[in-house]
Amino acid sequence: MPSGFRLAVILAACVAVAAIALALSSCVSKESGKSESSDVQIGTVMPSSGDLSAFGPYAQRSMDLAFELVNEAGGVNGGMISALHRDSGTNEQVGTDAASGLVNVDGVNILIAAHSSGVTIAIAESVTIPAGVLHISSSSSSKAITALDDNDMVFRTRVNDFVKSQAVASLAHAAGYARVATTYINNAYGASLNESFVENFENEGGQVVAAVPHELGQASYLSELREAAQDEPEVLITIAYPDSGQTLLREAAESQLFGEFMFVDVTKNQSMFDAIGGNHFHGSFGISPGSPQTPSLQDFQRIYSERVGGDVTRQHITEAFDAATVLALAIEKADSDAPVAVRDALRPVANPPGEIVGPGDIARALELVREGKDINYVGASGDIDFDENGDVVSSMQVWQVVDNKIVDTDIYAFPGDEIDLSSVR
């Protein structure tokens, strides 16, 4: 064998051995969560495109902000924590493919996903539950998520639709409506919220004269609107994503099929009302998750304003920040990013008892965890007290469209509360 050829073979063998050694040294098992590198990556699947793209990028920035604050306080378990963002496209297949890549190619043990409940459920059933990956959603609210057979591996920081629907029903009654129609997105979120609203509203003596589903991305919604208006309801309650909602609400206003409107959380989007233009919805009420100006919320808004900028009241940014923060605290407490270990540490850092900490106390929170002391993280979005299903309960805030601008009121409601609109009517 020529000496040059022999040398090439030896070098190739050395490279192969080195590559195998490197791969083995950096391999992370989902059971141990340990690797030679102590840095941790959290996968996220958020809508940078599609019908919910108005929300996804801001949620990503909020998560990045949380991890930035954690890293400035020393990181987790001696390493840095960061997010690896992927786009859901507001589409079940696109979202599932993105999640699969994060888990099976990038090797993440923990996922924050997604906005659309249908995408979240698809990811849970196809990717995270079979793989034993810890899954937390900061935005999905369908009650079907509560019922997942998930071995306690799916959590969320967004209040579920059954709780939300109680506030929507109370708002409709407070506004004086007895006969209403709804149009809702024909997916897991829309169907869940509509079904729960109908149940709550009719249990309180109201009548839903029409409940009409609609699909995303239609060129026109006049057929659905005419069906909803057929029995002359007093108001149209619109459960629509912003992109499709822009078309639907413009047609609803311009056709004059309805004189009054009411909105929910996903239609709380100023860009949508700006694009529609006019002043068709003046005085209309909406409701979405929101908490009073607690110290936690004030700290979050101050930090977000200083470091990110822009609107500190955007939908979903508080829940996204809270999801990222409780995960980081749980990873520190577990001394691992192994999914089961982090799951078992989530409630101990988020629920009572323990010293109350919030978005402005992240360094203190990490210090307490490292000292083996109990903490109770109270988030920007409210109490993050995970129940046996991994759900949370938070207050709802009434908002109103005034001169085509979204204006938050000082009216808040917890499940079962009556709503008094006398201060804003």
Short mmCIF file of C-alpha atoms in Angstrom, two decimals:
data_model
loop_
_atom_site.label_atom_id
_atom_site.label_comp_id
_atom_site.label_asym_id
_atom_site.label_seq_id
_atom_site.Cartn_x
_atom_site.Cartn_y
_atom_site.Cartn_z
CA MET A 1 0.00 0.00 0.00
CA PRO A 2 1.51 3.37 -0.98
CA SER A 3 2.50 5.45 2.03
CA GLY A 4 0.34 8.41 0.89
CA PHE A 5 -2.74 6.25 0.59
CA ARG A 6 -2.01 4.63 3.99
CA LEU A 7 -1.71 8.07 5.60
CA ALA A 8 -5.03 9.17 4.08
CA VAL A 9 -6.74 6.07 5.47
CA ILE A 10 -5.31 6.70 8.94
CA LEU A 11 -6.40 10.35 8.86
CA ALA A 12 -9.90 9.41 7.72
CA ALA A 13 -10.18 6.88 10.53
CA CYS A 14 -9.05 9.46 13.06
CA VAL A 15 -11.62 11.94 11.81
CA ALA A 16 -14.37 9.32 12.02
CA VAL A 17 -13.40 8.35 15.57
CA ALA A 18 -13.29 11.99 16.60
CA ALA A 19 -16.71 12.61 15.06
CA ILE A 20 -18.19 9.64 16.90
CA ALA A 21 -16.64 10.76 20.16
CA LEU A 22 -17.97 14.27 19.67
CA ALA A 23 -21.44 12.98 18.89
CA LEU A 24 -21.42 10.76 21.96
CA SER A 25 -20.15 13.53 24.21
CA SER A 26 -22.86 15.93 23.05
CA CYS A 27 -25.68 13.39 23.04
CA VAL A 28 -28.54 14.32 25.36
CA SER A 29 -31.06 11.72 26.51
CA LYS A 30 -34.58 12.78 27.29
CA GLU A 31 -34.32 10.77 30.50
CA SER A 32 -31.21 12.44 31.92
CA GLY A 33 -31.35 15.83 30.20
CA LYS A 34 -27.58 16.03 30.66
CA SER A 35 -24.88 16.78 28.13
CA GLU A 36 -21.28 17.97 28.04
CA SER A 37 -22.66 21.39 27.19
CA SER A 38 -24.87 22.80 29.94
CA ASP A 39 -26.67 25.24 27.63
CA VAL A 40 -30.39 24.61 27.14
CA GLN A 41 -32.51 25.25 24.08
CA ILE A 42 -36.30 25.46 24.25
CA GLY A 43 -38.12 24.86 20.97
CA THR A 44 -41.00 27.16 20.03
CA VAL A 45 -43.60 26.87 17.28
CA MET A 46 -45.30 30.23 16.78
CA PRO A 47 -47.21 31.70 13.80
CA SER A 48 -44.85 33.96 11.86
CA SER A 49 -47.15 33.49 8.87
CA GLY A 50 -50.79 32.65 8.30
CA ASP A 51 -53.94 33.94 9.96
CA LEU A 52 -52.35 34.49 13.40
CA SER A 53 -49.09 36.06 12.22
CA ALA A 54 -50.14 39.30 13.94
CA PHE A 55 -49.38 37.61 17.28
CA GLY A 56 -46.54 35.12 16.81
CA PRO A 57 -43.48 37.38 16.39
CA TYR A 58 -44.34 39.39 19.50
CA ALA A 59 -44.76 36.21 21.56
CA GLN A 60 -41.32 35.10 20.36
CA ARG A 61 -39.78 38.40 21.45
CA SER A 62 -41.43 38.08 24.84
CA MET A 63 -39.97 34.60 25.35
CA ASP A 64 -36.54 35.84 24.27
CA LEU A 65 -36.86 38.65 26.82
CA ALA A 66 -37.58 36.16 29.60
CA PHE A 67 -34.53 34.06 28.71
CA GLU A 68 -32.40 37.20 28.43
CA LEU A 69 -33.30 38.11 32.01
CA VAL A 70 -32.58 34.56 33.19
CA ASN A 71 -29.18 34.56 31.49
CA GLU A 72 -28.27 37.91 33.05
CA ALA A 73 -28.97 36.26 36.41
CA GLY A 74 -26.59 33.39 35.71
CA GLY A 75 -28.67 31.19 33.43
CA VAL A 76 -29.90 27.73 34.40
CA ASN A 77 -27.73 25.03 35.94
CA GLY A 78 -24.53 26.83 34.94
CA GLY A 79 -25.48 27.30 31.30
CA MET A 80 -27.38 29.71 29.11
CA ILE A 81 -30.98 29.19 28.00
CA SER A 82 -32.35 30.24 24.63
CA ALA A 83 -35.26 29.69 22.27
CA LEU A 84 -35.11 27.96 18.90
CA HIS A 85 -38.03 29.48 16.99
CA ARG A 86 -39.97 27.81 14.18
CA ASP A 87 -43.04 28.98 12.23
CA SER A 88 -46.38 27.17 12.59
CA GLY A 89 -47.90 28.93 9.57
CA THR A 90 -51.17 28.82 11.58
CA ASN A 91 -51.50 25.40 9.95
CA GLU A 92 -51.66 21.97 11.56
CA GLN A 93 -49.36 20.21 9.09
CA VAL A 94 -46.81 23.03 8.96
CA GLY A 95 -46.82 23.27 12.75
CA THR A 96 -46.49 19.52 13.23
CA ASP A 97 -43.57 19.36 10.78
CA ALA A 98 -41.86 22.23 12.61
CA ALA A 99 -42.32 20.54 15.98
CA SER A 100 -41.08 17.22 14.63
CA GLY A 101 -37.94 18.89 13.33
CA LEU A 102 -37.29 20.56 16.67
CA VAL A 103 -37.71 17.29 18.59
CA ASN A 104 -36.23 14.73 16.20
CA VAL A 105 -33.53 16.78 14.45
CA ASP A 106 -32.63 19.56 16.86
CA GLY A 107 -33.12 17.36 19.91
CA VAL A 108 -35.12 19.74 22.10
CA ASN A 109 -36.70 18.26 25.22
CA ILE A 110 -39.21 21.05 25.83
CA LEU A 111 -41.55 22.82 23.43
CA ILE A 112 -43.62 26.01 23.69
CA ALA A 113 -46.36 25.62 21.06
CA ALA A 114 -48.60 26.91 19.57
CA HIS A 115 -51.12 29.77 19.13
CA SER A 116 -53.92 28.00 17.26
CA SER A 117 -55.52 25.31 19.43
CA GLY A 118 -55.83 23.01 16.41
CA VAL A 119 -52.09 23.27 15.79
CA THR A 120 -51.33 22.72 19.48
CA ILE A 121 -53.48 19.60 19.61
CA ALA A 122 -51.95 18.22 16.40
CA ILE A 123 -48.43 18.79 17.75
CA ALA A 124 -49.32 17.19 21.08
CA GLU A 125 -50.92 14.11 19.57
CA SER A 126 -48.39 13.58 16.77
CA VAL A 127 -45.11 14.75 18.29
CA THR A 128 -44.74 15.72 21.92
CA ILE A 129 -46.89 13.10 23.68
CA PRO A 130 -45.45 10.13 21.71
CA ALA A 131 -41.90 11.46 22.20
CA GLY A 132 -42.34 12.19 25.90
CA VAL A 133 -41.49 15.86 25.36
CA LEU A 134 -42.74 18.48 27.80
CA HIS A 135 -45.19 20.78 26.02
CA ILE A 136 -46.51 24.15 27.19
CA SER A 137 -48.78 26.46 25.21
CA SER A 138 -48.87 30.16 25.93
CA SER A 139 -51.83 30.92 23.69
CA SER A 140 -54.14 27.98 22.97
CA SER A 141 -57.41 27.89 24.87
CA SER A 142 -59.55 25.03 23.52
CA LYS A 143 -61.09 22.91 26.25
CA ALA A 144 -60.08 19.85 24.18
CA ILE A 145 -56.49 20.42 25.34
CA THR A 146 -57.61 19.77 28.93
CA ALA A 147 -58.93 16.36 27.87
CA LEU A 148 -55.73 15.19 26.13
CA ASP A 149 -54.35 11.84 27.31
CA ASP A 150 -50.96 13.41 27.90
CA ASN A 151 -49.49 11.81 31.05
CA ASP A 152 -49.45 15.31 32.58
CA MET A 153 -46.99 16.55 29.93
CA VAL A 154 -49.09 19.33 28.34
CA PHE A 155 -49.49 22.63 30.22
CA ARG A 156 -50.61 26.13 29.26
CA THR A 157 -50.51 29.67 30.57
CA ARG A 158 -53.61 30.78 28.60
CA VAL A 159 -57.00 30.39 30.27
CA ASN A 160 -59.20 27.72 28.67
CA ASP A 161 -62.32 28.43 26.64
CA PHE A 162 -64.85 27.16 29.14
CA VAL A 163 -63.64 29.73 31.67
CA LYS A 164 -63.41 32.42 28.98
CA SER A 165 -66.91 31.69 27.69
CA GLN A 166 -68.43 32.45 31.09
CA ALA A 167 -67.07 35.99 30.84
CA VAL A 168 -68.27 36.33 27.21
CA ALA A 169 -71.78 35.28 28.28
CA SER A 170 -71.71 37.71 31.23
CA LEU A 171 -70.60 40.53 28.92
CA ALA A 172 -73.43 39.83 26.46
CA HIS A 173 -75.97 39.95 29.28
CA ALA A 174 -74.42 43.11 30.74
CA ALA A 175 -74.69 44.78 27.31
CA GLY A 176 -78.41 43.99 27.30
CA TYR A 177 -78.47 41.29 24.63
CA ALA A 178 -81.05 38.50 24.90
CA ARG A 179 -80.97 37.11 21.32
CA VAL A 180 -77.56 36.74 19.71
CA ALA A 181 -75.90 35.09 16.72
CA THR A 182 -72.34 33.84 16.56
CA THR A 183 -69.94 33.12 13.74
CA TYR A 184 -66.88 31.11 14.66
CA ILE A 185 -63.73 29.73 13.08
CA ASN A 186 -64.34 26.10 12.18
CA ASN A 187 -61.40 24.72 14.15
CA ALA A 188 -60.63 23.49 17.66
CA TYR A 189 -60.48 26.99 19.14
CA GLY A 190 -63.59 28.42 17.47
CA ALA A 191 -65.77 25.37 18.02
CA SER A 192 -64.68 25.08 21.66
CA LEU A 193 -65.34 28.71 22.54
CA ASN A 194 -68.64 28.81 20.62
CA GLU A 195 -69.97 25.63 22.19
CA SER A 196 -69.05 26.78 25.69
CA PHE A 197 -70.52 30.25 25.11
CA VAL A 198 -73.82 28.84 23.85
CA GLU A 199 -74.06 26.59 26.90
CA ASN A 200 -73.31 29.40 29.37
CA PHE A 201 -75.44 32.06 27.66
CA GLU A 202 -78.51 29.85 27.35
CA ASN A 203 -78.12 28.57 30.91
CA GLU A 204 -78.41 32.21 31.99
CA GLY A 205 -81.64 32.69 30.00
CA GLY A 206 -80.27 34.02 26.69
CA GLN A 207 -81.00 32.64 23.22
CA VAL A 208 -78.48 31.90 20.48
CA VAL A 209 -80.57 32.11 17.31
CA ALA A 210 -77.72 31.06 15.00
CA ALA A 211 -74.21 29.65 15.42
CA VAL A 212 -72.50 29.65 12.04
CA PRO A 213 -69.02 28.23 11.40
CA HIS A 214 -66.68 29.80 8.85
CA GLU A 215 -63.44 28.66 7.28
CA LEU A 216 -60.15 30.54 7.20
CA GLY A 217 -59.05 32.42 4.10
CA GLN A 218 -62.36 32.71 2.25
CA ALA A 219 -62.73 35.40 -0.39
CA SER A 220 -66.18 36.25 0.98
CA TYR A 221 -68.27 35.46 4.05
CA LEU A 222 -71.58 36.91 2.90
CA SER A 223 -73.26 33.51 2.80
CA GLU A 224 -72.35 32.79 6.43
CA LEU A 225 -73.33 36.31 7.48
CA ARG A 226 -76.74 36.06 5.84
CA GLU A 227 -77.34 32.76 7.62
CA ALA A 228 -76.37 34.31 10.96
CA ALA A 229 -78.67 37.31 10.35
CA GLN A 230 -81.70 35.31 9.22
CA ASP A 231 -83.59 35.41 12.55
CA GLU A 232 -82.67 39.06 13.24
CA PRO A 233 -80.39 38.74 16.28
CA GLU A 234 -79.61 41.81 18.35
CA VAL A 235 -75.86 41.39 17.93
CA LEU A 236 -73.26 39.34 16.05
CA ILE A 237 -70.60 37.82 18.30
CA THR A 238 -67.55 37.29 16.13
CA ILE A 239 -65.00 34.57 16.90
CA ALA A 240 -62.59 35.17 14.02
CA TYR A 241 -58.83 35.33 13.44
CA PRO A 242 -57.56 38.77 12.34
CA ASP A 243 -56.80 38.04 8.66
CA SER A 244 -60.11 36.33 7.91
CA GLY A 245 -61.90 38.59 10.38
CA GLN A 246 -60.87 41.61 8.34
CA THR A 247 -62.84 40.33 5.35
CA LEU A 248 -65.74 39.00 7.41
CA LEU A 249 -66.25 42.14 9.50
CA ARG A 250 -65.89 44.50 6.54
CA GLU A 251 -68.64 42.59 4.74
CA ALA A 252 -70.78 42.44 7.88
CA ALA A 253 -70.57 46.22 8.31
CA GLU A 254 -70.94 47.21 4.67
CA SER A 255 -73.85 44.84 4.06
CA GLN A 256 -75.67 46.34 7.06
CA LEU A 257 -76.85 42.88 8.03
CA PHE A 258 -76.04 43.67 11.65
CA GLY A 259 -76.29 46.84 13.66
CA GLU A 260 -74.27 45.74 16.67
CA PHE A 261 -71.19 43.60 17.25
CA MET A 262 -69.33 41.94 20.09
CA PHE A 263 -65.80 40.53 20.05
CA VAL A 264 -63.51 38.06 21.80
CA ASP A 265 -59.76 37.82 22.35
CA VAL A 266 -58.54 36.93 18.86
CA THR A 267 -60.34 39.90 17.32
CA LYS A 268 -58.54 42.28 19.68
CA ASN A 269 -56.20 43.44 16.93
CA GLN A 270 -55.86 47.11 16.05
CA SER A 271 -54.32 46.39 12.65
CA MET A 272 -57.50 44.57 11.66
CA PHE A 273 -59.73 47.53 12.56
CA ASP A 274 -57.31 49.92 10.83
CA ALA A 275 -57.50 47.87 7.64
CA ILE A 276 -61.30 47.80 7.71
CA GLY A 277 -61.45 51.55 8.29
CA GLY A 278 -64.54 53.62 8.89
CA ASN A 279 -66.25 53.72 12.25
CA HIS A 280 -68.58 50.76 11.91
CA PHE A 281 -67.96 49.26 15.35
CA HIS A 282 -68.00 52.31 17.61
CA GLY A 283 -69.17 51.35 21.10
CA SER A 284 -68.82 47.60 20.54
CA PHE A 285 -67.47 45.58 23.45
CA GLY A 286 -64.97 42.75 23.51
CA ILE A 287 -63.40 40.58 26.18
CA SER A 288 -60.01 38.93 26.48
CA PRO A 289 -57.72 37.54 29.19
CA GLY A 290 -56.22 40.39 31.18
CA SER A 291 -55.34 41.31 34.73
CA PRO A 292 -55.43 44.55 36.69
CA GLN A 293 -52.26 46.58 37.13
CA THR A 294 -50.61 44.23 39.61
CA PRO A 295 -46.94 44.71 40.59
CA SER A 296 -46.07 41.75 38.35
CA LEU A 297 -47.80 43.25 35.32
CA GLN A 298 -46.30 46.70 35.99
CA ASP A 299 -42.80 45.22 36.22
CA PHE A 300 -43.28 43.26 33.02
CA GLN A 301 -44.58 46.27 31.09
CA ARG A 302 -41.70 48.43 32.31
CA ILE A 303 -39.08 45.86 31.33
CA TYR A 304 -40.75 45.09 27.99
CA SER A 305 -41.00 48.79 27.17
CA GLU A 306 -37.33 49.39 28.00
CA ARG A 307 -35.91 46.38 26.18
CA VAL A 308 -38.33 45.54 23.39
CA GLY A 309 -40.50 48.62 22.92
CA GLY A 310 -43.87 48.92 21.28
CA ASP A 311 -47.31 48.15 22.63
CA VAL A 312 -47.04 46.57 26.08
CA THR A 313 -50.71 45.51 26.00
CA ARG A 314 -50.45 43.23 22.95
CA GLN A 315 -52.34 39.97 23.14
CA HIS A 316 -50.36 36.89 24.26
CA ILE A 317 -47.06 38.57 25.20
CA THR A 318 -47.62 38.21 28.94
CA GLU A 319 -48.56 34.52 28.70
CA ALA A 320 -45.53 33.90 26.46
CA PHE A 321 -43.20 35.59 28.94
CA ASP A 322 -44.70 33.62 31.83
CA ALA A 323 -44.40 30.29 29.99
CA ALA A 324 -40.71 30.88 29.28
CA THR A 325 -40.02 32.09 32.82
CA VAL A 326 -41.67 29.20 34.68
CA LEU A 327 -39.87 26.74 32.41
CA ALA A 328 -36.51 28.32 33.22
CA LEU A 329 -37.25 28.27 36.95
CA ALA A 330 -38.38 24.65 36.75
CA ILE A 331 -35.23 23.64 34.84
CA GLU A 332 -33.11 25.26 37.55
CA LYS A 333 -35.07 23.50 40.29
CA ALA A 334 -34.88 20.14 38.50
CA ASP A 335 -31.14 20.57 37.84
CA SER A 336 -31.94 19.12 34.43
CA ASP A 337 -33.87 19.78 31.25
CA ALA A 338 -35.19 16.21 31.16
CA PRO A 339 -38.92 16.50 30.38
CA VAL A 340 -40.31 14.54 33.34
CA ALA A 341 -37.98 16.22 35.82
CA VAL A 342 -38.96 19.68 34.57
CA ARG A 343 -42.65 18.73 34.59
CA ASP A 344 -42.36 17.67 38.22
CA ALA A 345 -40.75 21.02 39.07
CA LEU A 346 -43.31 23.24 37.30
CA ARG A 347 -45.98 23.31 40.00
CA PRO A 348 -43.47 23.75 42.84
CA VAL A 349 -42.10 26.96 41.27
CA ALA A 350 -45.44 28.32 40.01
CA ASN A 351 -47.99 27.39 42.68
CA PRO A 352 -48.24 28.27 46.38
CA PRO A 353 -46.68 27.98 48.89
CA GLY A 354 -43.41 29.87 48.66
CA GLU A 355 -42.03 33.36 48.46
CA ILE A 356 -43.91 35.36 45.85
CA VAL A 357 -41.74 36.40 42.91
CA GLY A 358 -42.61 38.00 39.58
CA PRO A 359 -41.15 39.29 36.32
CA GLY A 360 -39.12 41.93 38.17
CA ASP A 361 -37.62 39.36 40.56
CA ILE A 362 -36.09 36.77 38.25
CA ALA A 363 -32.59 37.03 39.74
CA ARG A 364 -34.07 36.69 43.23
CA ALA A 365 -36.25 33.77 42.14
CA LEU A 366 -33.26 31.87 40.74
CA GLU A 367 -31.25 32.59 43.89
CA LEU A 368 -34.02 31.18 46.08
CA VAL A 369 -34.32 28.06 43.92
CA ARG A 370 -30.55 27.51 44.11
CA GLU A 371 -30.79 27.77 47.89
CA GLY A 372 -33.47 25.09 47.90
CA LYS A 373 -36.24 27.45 49.00
CA ASP A 374 -39.84 27.47 47.82
CA ILE A 375 -41.09 30.12 45.40
CA ASN A 376 -44.49 31.06 44.01
CA TYR A 377 -44.17 32.76 40.61
CA VAL A 378 -46.97 35.27 40.03
CA GLY A 379 -46.88 36.18 36.38
CA ALA A 380 -47.52 39.16 34.18
CA SER A 381 -50.71 37.44 33.00
CA GLY A 382 -51.86 36.65 36.56
CA ASP A 383 -51.42 33.73 38.93
CA ILE A 384 -49.71 30.82 37.18
CA ASP A 385 -51.21 28.16 39.42
CA PHE A 386 -51.31 24.95 37.37
CA ASP A 387 -54.20 22.64 38.26
CA GLU A 388 -54.22 18.87 37.86
CA ASN A 389 -54.76 19.31 34.10
CA GLY A 390 -51.95 21.81 33.65
CA ASP A 391 -54.49 24.65 33.21
CA VAL A 392 -54.58 28.08 34.83
CA VAL A 393 -57.42 30.44 35.71
CA SER A 394 -57.04 34.16 35.15
CA SER A 395 -59.24 37.23 35.03
CA MET A 396 -60.82 38.62 31.87
CA GLN A 397 -60.74 42.28 30.81
CA VAL A 398 -63.46 44.18 28.96
CA TRP A 399 -62.34 46.30 26.01
CA GLN A 400 -64.26 48.60 23.68
CA VAL A 401 -63.94 50.00 20.17
CA VAL A 402 -64.07 53.82 20.35
CA ASP A 403 -63.70 55.78 17.09
CA ASN A 404 -62.28 52.61 15.51
CA LYS A 405 -59.58 52.32 18.21
CA ILE A 406 -59.32 49.55 20.79
CA VAL A 407 -59.57 50.97 24.30
CA ASP A 408 -59.03 48.85 27.43
CA THR A 409 -61.46 49.47 30.26
CA ASP A 410 -60.88 49.03 33.99
CA ILE A 411 -63.49 46.27 34.13
CA TYR A 412 -62.22 42.80 35.03
CA ALA A 413 -64.10 39.59 35.69
CA PHE A 414 -63.23 36.20 37.11
CA PRO A 415 -65.30 33.12 36.26
CA GLY A 416 -68.81 33.52 37.65
CA ASP A 417 -68.54 37.29 38.18
CA GLU A 418 -71.24 39.60 36.89
CA ILE A 419 -70.03 42.44 34.67
CA ASP A 420 -71.16 46.01 35.23
CA LEU A 421 -70.81 48.28 32.19
CA SER A 422 -72.36 51.37 33.77
CA SER A 423 -68.98 53.13 33.97
CA VAL A 424 -68.43 52.94 30.20
CA ARG A 425 -71.92 52.93 28.63
#
